[in-house]
Every structure is written in structure tokens, then in C-alpha cells.
Amino acid sequence: MAADNIDTFIPPQRILMGPGPSNIHPRVLKAMSEPVIGYMDPIFVQMMAELKELIRYVYQTDNMLSYPVSGPGSVGMENCFVNLVQPGDKVVVCRNGVFGGRMIENVLRCGATPVILEGVWGEPIDLNALEDLLKKTPEARVVAFVHGETSTGVVSDAKTIAEIAHRYDCLTIVDAVTSLAGVPVLAKEWDLDAVYSAGQKCLSCTPGLAPSTFNQRVIDFVTGRKDKIQSWFMDMTMILEYWGKTVRTYHHTAPINALYALHEALLMLKEEGLENVWARHRSNYEALRDGLEAMGLEFLVKEEYRLPQISTVKVPEGVSEPQLRAELLKMSSLEIGAGLGPLAGKVWRFGLMGQTSRPDYVLTCLASMEKILPTLGYPVKPGVAVAAAHKRYAAQHAAAAEKALA
Ligand SMILES: *Cc1c(COP(=O)(O)O)cnc(C)c1O
């Protein structure tokens, strides 16, 4: 392709009902288009102070070291490992999906030994098995786990995992990329040590930012390390100079406009109120669930372990998995997710993350599926899915009205 044929890139409008990115609110997009200013500008420094406060709010913590790592969720993950894992360490990694597997890769690349707690895809991390493993591995220093496994839609009991880990003198590395803002992530109450997330899931911000929080145990460990942290960019002792102090020294050029966006996305979340945000995710999940089940579709995960922000549904026998996704994109400009790893071709993943968690998107998705599935050899009675979702919303409204009267 000759470069002189290239025109301005204009992306289509999509409904992003996959595993992230989620849709971004116009307020956040507008914030991103504001003028760039210097990263040492006193106005920018003030914005960063607010941003740290908002990150503390979303994590429900007062950790001094709460900041957005410049980079996607994967960098947020790596940041925790390079700082907390020394060559020769033993690290317990819980794996019940794709992202636990990536944690193992990180441990290996830090020159440490992963001790793997193998879990089942579609089930939460087994607490008794974790305790047994820690008993047998007294040298373990860190327990790493994924709170909300996006590859399966399972939430694990982060509070109890952290309790067990601390009982065996281990620090915790917690992946809250998908869980943060969709379900409670109570960093302080649950005593989580190093926690990272990403902008583009339930925060509905631009990809490429990893809001993270670290407690005093992490700071003490990192500042007490005798060896040099292998990554210059992610060396937390230097980041402490940049994000942690009031007098800042240059470390790297912050992704300035992306940070405006995060500030606005988190401010919107604060305005709505974290508890209302969790309730909204639950409400739309319930309507989607009822609609999908009315069409006879089955969930991969037991109800009690499901993340409301990502629903994993089995592809019925004989139906083409990629075809439904292609047709949804064509008919309704709506994207859903495919299965990963051993679940490839076997499941669809429906994300209702952040701003995407809205009734109109739920209803559009269900109405489109009612039309498409019969053309793929799976009969659906017209209207059943949408009716089931409406019925759920009506029941929720009635329950809320009753509560308001009481
Ligand atoms: C999306 C995701 C990541 C990776 O985030 P990126 O921004 O894509 O690098 C890590 N962990 C979980 C659980 C995720 O869902």
C-alpha cells in the first residue's frame, strides 16, 4: 500500500461487549483531547495528586503508593513481579486460567522458581489446596493470584487467599485487572499487598494504563532490597521519587492525556459511587443471564463464582463459534469475546464492563442473538431472550421501589 493513499483513520462505533476494552464515555474522550501540558507543570502535578486520591478510592485504601503504571495491565503485572521477586525466590502462583499462566512466565523471567497451584478452568482458587501447598513450601515468599479470571469469568476469594498467604509469611501479588470496579476489591480491609489493574476493563478508560496500589510491606521490601531491580523502567525505588513524593524528579514522560482520561473516568466512578457501580454491574448481568438462559444457553461457571462483568457461555453443539461473533459485529456493530486456551472454540464471553454495563446494550445483544442463532442451526423462539431480560429488569425495579417505601 502506497503511503500517499492513506487518509485519516476513522474507527466505527462499536458496542464493546468483550473482555475489554469497554466503551469509553464521551466525557473521558473529551478529557483526552484537552491540551497537553508539561509533566512538571504545577497544574499537572496537582492533577496527579487528585488522581492518586481517586485510585485510593477505587481500591478502598489509604496506601501512599497508589499510582497508574504507564503501560497496559501486562506491565502492571510485570511491575509487581520485578519489584517483589528476587532471583532464586520461590513464588506460589495460583493458575485457574490464562492470566495465572502469564504470572508463571513472569516468575521464571525474574530468575525465580514458580510453585504452581494448579486449579480448574472455570472454578475459583482452592483455598485448602493453597494452604497445603504453603505448608509444604516454607521457603515461599510471595503468593500471586488473579482475583477475577477474565478467561473464564470466575472470581476467587481474595480476602481469604491474602489471609492464608500472610499466615505463611508471604506477600501477595493480586491481579485486579478485570475485578476492579465490577466487584468489590477492598485493598485495605483484605490487606492486599501489591495490586494492579488496567484502564480498559471496568474503569472504562483508555488501554495503556495500569492503576496500582502498594502497601507499606511492599515499600519496605523493595527499599530494603540489596540487589538491583532488573528493570530500569519499573524499578519502584525510582518511581517512589516520581509518584510518591511531593518534590518530583524526572523519571519518564507520563502519558499525560491518557492520565487526564483516567482522572475523568475515576471521577465519574466516584460521582456514581462505587457501591452503585457494583450494583449496576450485577443488575445488567442478571438481565443478560436470564436472556441467555431463556435461549437455552448454559454458563461455564457456577452462579456463586461468576463475575458479573464477564459471562462465559458454552457454544451449543453444532453451532459455529466464530460465526456468531462475526454476525453480531455485522448486524449490530457489537463485539463479544472468544474463548482462550483450552476454551477456544468452546465458549463465548460476554463482557459488561464499566460504561458497557447498560440495559440497552444487554437488550441489543439478546435481540441480535435471537435473530442470528436460528440462522446458525440453533432454533430460538422469537422474543424469549428479550422478554426474560425485561422481566428481570422489572423485578429489580419493583424490588427497589419496595425498598424505597420500607
Ligand atoms: C486484560 C487482562 C490483563 C492484561 O491487561 P492488558 O491491558 O491487556 O495488558 C491481565 N490480567 C487480566 C485478568 C486481564 O483480564
Short mmCIF file of N, CA and C in Angstrom, two decimals, residues 242-372:
data_model
loop_
_atom_site.label_atom_id
_atom_site.label_comp_id
_atom_site.label_asym_id
_atom_site.label_seq_id
_atom_site.Cartn_x
_atom_site.Cartn_y
_atom_site.Cartn_z
N TYR A 242 9.20 9.71 41.89
CA TYR A 242 8.37 10.44 40.93
C TYR A 242 6.91 10.58 41.39
N TRP A 243 6.32 9.46 41.78
CA TRP A 243 4.90 9.47 42.15
C TRP A 243 4.69 9.60 43.65
N GLY A 244 5.69 9.19 44.41
CA GLY A 244 5.48 9.08 45.85
C GLY A 244 5.75 10.37 46.62
N LYS A 245 6.58 11.22 46.08
CA LYS A 245 6.99 12.41 46.83
C LYS A 245 6.29 13.66 46.31
N THR A 246 6.36 14.71 47.11
CA THR A 246 5.77 15.96 46.64
C THR A 246 6.75 16.72 45.74
N VAL A 247 8.05 16.57 46.04
CA VAL A 247 9.05 17.17 45.15
C VAL A 247 9.41 16.09 44.13
N ARG A 248 9.12 16.34 42.87
CA ARG A 248 9.29 15.29 41.87
C ARG A 248 10.56 15.45 41.07
N THR A 249 11.15 14.31 40.74
CA THR A 249 12.27 14.33 39.81
C THR A 249 11.83 13.59 38.56
N TYR A 250 12.46 13.92 37.44
CA TYR A 250 12.06 13.30 36.17
C TYR A 250 12.38 11.81 36.17
N HIS A 251 11.42 11.01 35.80
CA HIS A 251 11.67 9.58 35.59
C HIS A 251 11.37 9.20 34.15
N HIS A 252 10.12 9.37 33.73
CA HIS A 252 9.77 9.19 32.31
C HIS A 252 8.62 10.15 32.01
N THR A 253 8.40 10.43 30.77
CA THR A 253 7.31 11.33 30.41
C THR A 253 5.99 10.60 30.61
N ALA A 254 5.20 11.10 31.53
CA ALA A 254 3.93 10.44 31.82
C ALA A 254 3.03 10.50 30.58
N PRO A 255 2.17 9.51 30.40
CA PRO A 255 1.21 9.57 29.28
C PRO A 255 0.12 10.59 29.62
N ILE A 256 0.46 11.85 29.45
CA ILE A 256 -0.28 12.96 30.03
C ILE A 256 -1.78 12.93 29.71
N ASN A 257 -2.11 12.86 28.41
CA ASN A 257 -3.53 12.92 28.05
C ASN A 257 -4.28 11.66 28.49
N ALA A 258 -3.59 10.54 28.49
CA ALA A 258 -4.22 9.32 28.98
C ALA A 258 -4.53 9.46 30.48
N LEU A 259 -3.68 10.19 31.19
CA LEU A 259 -3.92 10.39 32.62
C LEU A 259 -5.09 11.35 32.86
N TYR A 260 -5.28 12.33 31.96
CA TYR A 260 -6.49 13.16 32.06
C TYR A 260 -7.72 12.24 31.98
N ALA A 261 -7.63 11.29 31.05
CA ALA A 261 -8.76 10.38 30.82
C ALA A 261 -9.03 9.54 32.07
N LEU A 262 -7.97 9.05 32.67
CA LEU A 262 -8.15 8.22 33.87
C LEU A 262 -8.73 9.05 35.00
N HIS A 263 -8.27 10.27 35.13
CA HIS A 263 -8.80 11.18 36.14
C HIS A 263 -10.32 11.34 35.95
N GLU A 264 -10.73 11.54 34.70
CA GLU A 264 -12.17 11.75 34.43
C GLU A 264 -12.96 10.45 34.63
N ALA A 265 -12.41 9.33 34.19
CA ALA A 265 -13.11 8.04 34.33
C ALA A 265 -13.31 7.72 35.81
N LEU A 266 -12.27 7.95 36.62
CA LEU A 266 -12.37 7.65 38.05
C LEU A 266 -13.28 8.66 38.75
N LEU A 267 -13.25 9.90 38.28
CA LEU A 267 -14.14 10.90 38.85
C LEU A 267 -15.61 10.51 38.60
N MET A 268 -15.89 10.04 37.40
CA MET A 268 -17.26 9.60 37.08
C MET A 268 -17.69 8.45 37.98
N LEU A 269 -16.72 7.57 38.23
CA LEU A 269 -16.99 6.42 39.09
C LEU A 269 -17.29 6.88 40.52
N LYS A 270 -16.53 7.89 40.96
CA LYS A 270 -16.71 8.45 42.30
C LYS A 270 -18.08 9.15 42.39
N GLU A 271 -18.45 9.84 41.33
CA GLU A 271 -19.75 10.54 41.31
C GLU A 271 -20.90 9.53 41.40
N GLU A 272 -20.76 8.44 40.65
CA GLU A 272 -21.82 7.41 40.69
C GLU A 272 -21.80 6.70 42.04
N GLY A 273 -20.64 6.55 42.62
CA GLY A 273 -20.48 5.84 43.90
C GLY A 273 -20.15 4.39 43.63
N LEU A 274 -19.07 3.94 44.25
CA LEU A 274 -18.56 2.58 44.00
C LEU A 274 -19.63 1.51 44.23
N GLU A 275 -20.41 1.67 45.29
CA GLU A 275 -21.43 0.64 45.59
C GLU A 275 -22.50 0.61 44.50
N ASN A 276 -22.86 1.78 43.99
CA ASN A 276 -23.83 1.82 42.90
C ASN A 276 -23.25 1.21 41.63
N VAL A 277 -21.95 1.41 41.43
CA VAL A 277 -21.30 0.84 40.25
C VAL A 277 -21.33 -0.69 40.33
N TRP A 278 -21.00 -1.22 41.51
CA TRP A 278 -21.07 -2.69 41.69
C TRP A 278 -22.50 -3.18 41.44
N ALA A 279 -23.48 -2.46 41.98
CA ALA A 279 -24.88 -2.87 41.84
C ALA A 279 -25.32 -2.82 40.38
N ARG A 280 -24.85 -1.82 39.64
CA ARG A 280 -25.20 -1.73 38.22
C ARG A 280 -24.63 -2.93 37.45
N HIS A 281 -23.40 -3.29 37.74
CA HIS A 281 -22.81 -4.45 37.07
C HIS A 281 -23.65 -5.71 37.35
N ARG A 282 -24.09 -5.84 38.60
CA ARG A 282 -24.88 -7.02 38.96
C ARG A 282 -26.23 -7.02 38.25
N SER A 283 -26.88 -5.87 38.27
CA SER A 283 -28.21 -5.76 37.67
C SER A 283 -28.20 -6.14 36.18
N ASN A 284 -27.26 -5.58 35.43
CA ASN A 284 -27.22 -5.87 33.99
C ASN A 284 -26.78 -7.31 33.72
N TYR A 285 -25.90 -7.81 34.57
CA TYR A 285 -25.52 -9.23 34.45
C TYR A 285 -26.75 -10.13 34.61
N GLU A 286 -27.57 -9.86 35.60
CA GLU A 286 -28.74 -10.71 35.86
C GLU A 286 -29.69 -10.71 34.66
N ALA A 287 -29.87 -9.56 34.05
CA ALA A 287 -30.75 -9.48 32.88
C ALA A 287 -30.15 -10.25 31.70
N LEU A 288 -28.85 -10.08 31.51
CA LEU A 288 -28.18 -10.81 30.42
C LEU A 288 -28.28 -12.32 30.66
N ARG A 289 -28.00 -12.71 31.89
CA ARG A 289 -28.06 -14.14 32.26
C ARG A 289 -29.44 -14.72 31.96
N ASP A 290 -30.49 -14.02 32.40
CA ASP A 290 -31.83 -14.54 32.18
C ASP A 290 -32.14 -14.66 30.69
N GLY A 291 -31.68 -13.69 29.92
CA GLY A 291 -31.90 -13.72 28.48
C GLY A 291 -31.16 -14.88 27.82
N LEU A 292 -29.91 -15.06 28.18
CA LEU A 292 -29.12 -16.15 27.59
C LEU A 292 -29.71 -17.50 27.97
N GLU A 293 -30.10 -17.62 29.24
CA GLU A 293 -30.67 -18.91 29.69
C GLU A 293 -32.03 -19.18 29.05
N ALA A 294 -32.78 -18.11 28.77
CA ALA A 294 -34.09 -18.30 28.11
C ALA A 294 -33.91 -18.88 26.71
N MET A 295 -32.74 -18.67 26.12
CA MET A 295 -32.46 -19.26 24.81
C MET A 295 -31.86 -20.66 24.96
N GLY A 296 -31.76 -21.14 26.19
CA GLY A 296 -31.25 -22.49 26.43
C GLY A 296 -29.73 -22.55 26.50
N LEU A 297 -29.07 -21.40 26.58
CA LEU A 297 -27.59 -21.42 26.65
C LEU A 297 -27.16 -21.67 28.09
N GLU A 298 -25.99 -22.31 28.22
CA GLU A 298 -25.50 -22.70 29.55
C GLU A 298 -24.22 -21.96 29.91
N PHE A 299 -24.13 -21.57 31.17
CA PHE A 299 -22.92 -20.92 31.67
C PHE A 299 -21.84 -21.95 31.97
N LEU A 300 -20.57 -21.51 31.87
CA LEU A 300 -19.45 -22.39 32.20
C LEU A 300 -19.28 -22.47 33.72
N VAL A 301 -19.58 -21.35 34.40
CA VAL A 301 -19.23 -21.19 35.81
C VAL A 301 -20.48 -21.26 36.68
N LYS A 302 -20.34 -21.87 37.85
CA LYS A 302 -21.45 -21.89 38.83
C LYS A 302 -21.80 -20.46 39.24
N GLU A 303 -23.09 -20.22 39.43
CA GLU A 303 -23.59 -18.87 39.74
C GLU A 303 -22.78 -18.15 40.83
N GLU A 304 -22.47 -18.85 41.92
CA GLU A 304 -21.84 -18.16 43.06
C GLU A 304 -20.41 -17.67 42.78
N TYR A 305 -19.77 -18.23 41.75
CA TYR A 305 -18.39 -17.82 41.46
C TYR A 305 -18.29 -16.90 40.23
N ARG A 306 -19.45 -16.46 39.72
CA ARG A 306 -19.40 -15.67 38.49
C ARG A 306 -19.07 -14.21 38.73
N LEU A 307 -18.25 -13.68 37.83
CA LEU A 307 -18.02 -12.23 37.79
C LEU A 307 -19.17 -11.63 37.00
N PRO A 308 -19.87 -10.63 37.55
CA PRO A 308 -20.97 -10.06 36.78
C PRO A 308 -20.50 -9.33 35.52
N GLN A 309 -19.22 -8.97 35.47
CA GLN A 309 -18.74 -8.20 34.33
C GLN A 309 -18.28 -9.05 33.16
N ILE A 310 -18.19 -10.39 33.35
CA ILE A 310 -17.83 -11.24 32.21
C ILE A 310 -18.51 -12.60 32.35
N SER A 311 -19.40 -12.88 31.40
CA SER A 311 -20.19 -14.12 31.44
C SER A 311 -19.68 -15.07 30.36
N THR A 312 -19.31 -16.26 30.78
CA THR A 312 -18.79 -17.25 29.84
C THR A 312 -19.86 -18.31 29.59
N VAL A 313 -20.22 -18.45 28.33
CA VAL A 313 -21.35 -19.31 27.95
C VAL A 313 -20.86 -20.34 26.96
N LYS A 314 -21.34 -21.58 27.13
CA LYS A 314 -20.89 -22.67 26.26
C LYS A 314 -21.55 -22.56 24.87
N VAL A 315 -20.75 -22.80 23.84
CA VAL A 315 -21.28 -22.81 22.47
C VAL A 315 -22.06 -24.10 22.28
N PRO A 316 -23.33 -24.03 21.87
CA PRO A 316 -24.10 -25.27 21.73
C PRO A 316 -23.53 -26.15 20.60
N GLU A 317 -23.70 -27.42 20.79
CA GLU A 317 -23.30 -28.45 19.81
C GLU A 317 -23.72 -28.03 18.38
N GLY A 318 -22.78 -28.07 17.46
CA GLY A 318 -23.12 -27.84 16.06
C GLY A 318 -23.16 -26.39 15.63
N VAL A 319 -23.06 -25.45 16.57
CA VAL A 319 -23.09 -24.02 16.21
C VAL A 319 -21.65 -23.53 16.01
N SER A 320 -21.46 -22.71 14.97
CA SER A 320 -20.12 -22.18 14.70
C SER A 320 -19.81 -21.03 15.66
N GLU A 321 -18.77 -21.21 16.44
CA GLU A 321 -18.40 -20.20 17.44
C GLU A 321 -18.03 -18.86 16.78
N PRO A 322 -17.10 -18.84 15.80
CA PRO A 322 -16.74 -17.54 15.22
C PRO A 322 -17.88 -16.88 14.46
N GLN A 323 -18.79 -17.70 13.92
CA GLN A 323 -19.87 -17.15 13.10
C GLN A 323 -20.78 -16.20 13.90
N LEU A 324 -21.12 -16.60 15.11
CA LEU A 324 -22.00 -15.72 15.92
C LEU A 324 -21.30 -14.38 16.14
N ARG A 325 -20.03 -14.43 16.47
CA ARG A 325 -19.30 -13.18 16.72
C ARG A 325 -19.26 -12.31 15.47
N ALA A 326 -19.01 -12.96 14.32
CA ALA A 326 -18.94 -12.20 13.06
C ALA A 326 -20.29 -11.57 12.74
N GLU A 327 -21.36 -12.33 12.96
CA GLU A 327 -22.70 -11.81 12.62
C GLU A 327 -23.13 -10.70 13.57
N LEU A 328 -22.77 -10.82 14.84
CA LEU A 328 -23.10 -9.76 15.81
C LEU A 328 -22.40 -8.45 15.43
N LEU A 329 -21.16 -8.60 14.98
CA LEU A 329 -20.40 -7.41 14.58
C LEU A 329 -21.06 -6.77 13.35
N LYS A 330 -21.48 -7.62 12.42
CA LYS A 330 -22.08 -7.14 11.17
C LYS A 330 -23.46 -6.53 11.44
N MET A 331 -24.29 -7.24 12.18
CA MET A 331 -25.67 -6.80 12.37
C MET A 331 -25.78 -5.60 13.32
N SER A 332 -25.05 -5.65 14.43
CA SER A 332 -25.27 -4.65 15.48
C SER A 332 -24.00 -3.90 15.88
N SER A 333 -22.92 -4.09 15.11
CA SER A 333 -21.63 -3.45 15.45
C SER A 333 -21.26 -3.78 16.90
N LEU A 334 -21.56 -5.01 17.29
CA LEU A 334 -21.39 -5.42 18.69
C LEU A 334 -20.34 -6.52 18.75
N GLU A 335 -19.36 -6.31 19.63
CA GLU A 335 -18.27 -7.29 19.76
C GLU A 335 -18.43 -8.10 21.03
N ILE A 336 -18.33 -9.42 20.91
CA ILE A 336 -18.22 -10.27 22.11
C ILE A 336 -16.88 -11.00 22.02
N GLY A 337 -16.49 -11.67 23.10
CA GLY A 337 -15.19 -12.32 23.14
C GLY A 337 -15.26 -13.81 22.84
N ALA A 338 -14.13 -14.34 22.34
CA ALA A 338 -14.00 -15.77 22.08
C ALA A 338 -13.36 -16.44 23.30
N GLY A 339 -13.28 -17.75 23.27
CA GLY A 339 -12.60 -18.49 24.34
C GLY A 339 -11.10 -18.45 24.14
N LEU A 340 -10.35 -18.56 25.23
CA LEU A 340 -8.89 -18.58 25.16
C LEU A 340 -8.38 -19.96 25.58
N GLY A 341 -7.20 -20.31 25.09
CA GLY A 341 -6.54 -21.56 25.51
C GLY A 341 -7.44 -22.76 25.30
N PRO A 342 -7.60 -23.60 26.33
CA PRO A 342 -8.42 -24.81 26.16
C PRO A 342 -9.89 -24.51 25.90
N LEU A 343 -10.31 -23.27 26.11
CA LEU A 343 -11.73 -22.93 25.88
C LEU A 343 -11.96 -22.35 24.48
N ALA A 344 -10.89 -22.23 23.67
CA ALA A 344 -11.03 -21.67 22.32
C ALA A 344 -12.03 -22.51 21.52
N GLY A 345 -12.98 -21.84 20.89
CA GLY A 345 -13.98 -22.54 20.08
C GLY A 345 -15.12 -23.13 20.88
N LYS A 346 -14.98 -23.15 22.21
CA LYS A 346 -15.98 -23.82 23.05
C LYS A 346 -16.89 -22.85 23.79
N VAL A 347 -16.46 -21.60 23.95
CA VAL A 347 -17.28 -20.65 24.71
C VAL A 347 -17.31 -19.29 24.01
N TRP A 348 -18.33 -18.52 24.40
CA TRP A 348 -18.35 -17.09 24.09
C TRP A 348 -18.23 -16.36 25.42
N ARG A 349 -17.61 -15.19 25.38
CA ARG A 349 -17.52 -14.39 26.60
C ARG A 349 -18.21 -13.04 26.38
N PHE A 350 -19.20 -12.77 27.21
CA PHE A 350 -19.97 -11.54 27.12
C PHE A 350 -19.53 -10.60 28.23
N GLY A 351 -18.90 -9.52 27.84
CA GLY A 351 -18.43 -8.55 28.83
C GLY A 351 -19.45 -7.44 29.02
N LEU A 352 -19.69 -7.11 30.28
CA LEU A 352 -20.49 -5.93 30.62
C LEU A 352 -19.65 -5.15 31.62
N MET A 353 -18.64 -4.49 31.08
CA MET A 353 -17.65 -3.83 31.94
C MET A 353 -17.83 -2.32 31.89
N GLY A 354 -17.83 -1.71 33.05
CA GLY A 354 -17.84 -0.25 33.14
C GLY A 354 -19.01 0.36 32.39
N GLN A 355 -18.70 1.29 31.48
CA GLN A 355 -19.75 2.01 30.74
C GLN A 355 -20.55 1.09 29.83
N THR A 356 -20.00 -0.09 29.52
CA THR A 356 -20.73 -1.03 28.66
C THR A 356 -21.86 -1.69 29.43
N SER A 357 -21.81 -1.67 30.74
CA SER A 357 -22.84 -2.33 31.55
C SER A 357 -24.09 -1.45 31.58
N ARG A 358 -24.90 -1.59 30.53
CA ARG A 358 -26.12 -0.77 30.37
C ARG A 358 -27.23 -1.66 29.83
N PRO A 359 -28.48 -1.38 30.23
CA PRO A 359 -29.60 -2.19 29.75
C PRO A 359 -29.75 -2.18 28.23
N ASP A 360 -29.55 -1.02 27.58
CA ASP A 360 -29.78 -1.01 26.12
C ASP A 360 -28.80 -1.93 25.39
N TYR A 361 -27.57 -2.04 25.89
CA TYR A 361 -26.62 -2.94 25.24
C TYR A 361 -27.00 -4.41 25.49
N VAL A 362 -27.46 -4.69 26.70
CA VAL A 362 -27.90 -6.05 27.02
C VAL A 362 -29.02 -6.45 26.06
N LEU A 363 -29.99 -5.55 25.90
CA LEU A 363 -31.16 -5.86 25.07
C LEU A 363 -30.80 -5.96 23.59
N THR A 364 -29.90 -5.09 23.13
CA THR A 364 -29.45 -5.16 21.73
C THR A 364 -28.77 -6.49 21.46
N CYS A 365 -27.93 -6.89 22.40
CA CYS A 365 -27.20 -8.14 22.24
C CYS A 365 -28.16 -9.33 22.17
N LEU A 366 -29.11 -9.37 23.10
CA LEU A 366 -30.05 -10.50 23.14
C LEU A 366 -30.94 -10.52 21.90
N ALA A 367 -31.45 -9.36 21.50
CA ALA A 367 -32.32 -9.29 20.32
C ALA A 367 -31.55 -9.75 19.08
N SER A 368 -30.29 -9.35 18.98
CA SER A 368 -29.49 -9.75 17.81
C SER A 368 -29.25 -11.25 17.83
N MET A 369 -28.97 -11.80 19.01
CA MET A 369 -28.72 -13.25 19.09
C MET A 369 -29.96 -14.05 18.74
N GLU A 370 -31.11 -13.55 19.14
CA GLU A 370 -32.37 -14.25 18.80
C GLU A 370 -32.53 -14.38 17.29
N LYS A 371 -32.06 -13.38 16.59
CA LYS A 371 -32.18 -13.40 15.13
C LYS A 371 -31.09 -14.25 14.50
N ILE A 372 -29.87 -14.16 15.04
CA ILE A 372 -28.73 -14.81 14.38
C ILE A 372 -28.69 -16.32 14.65
#
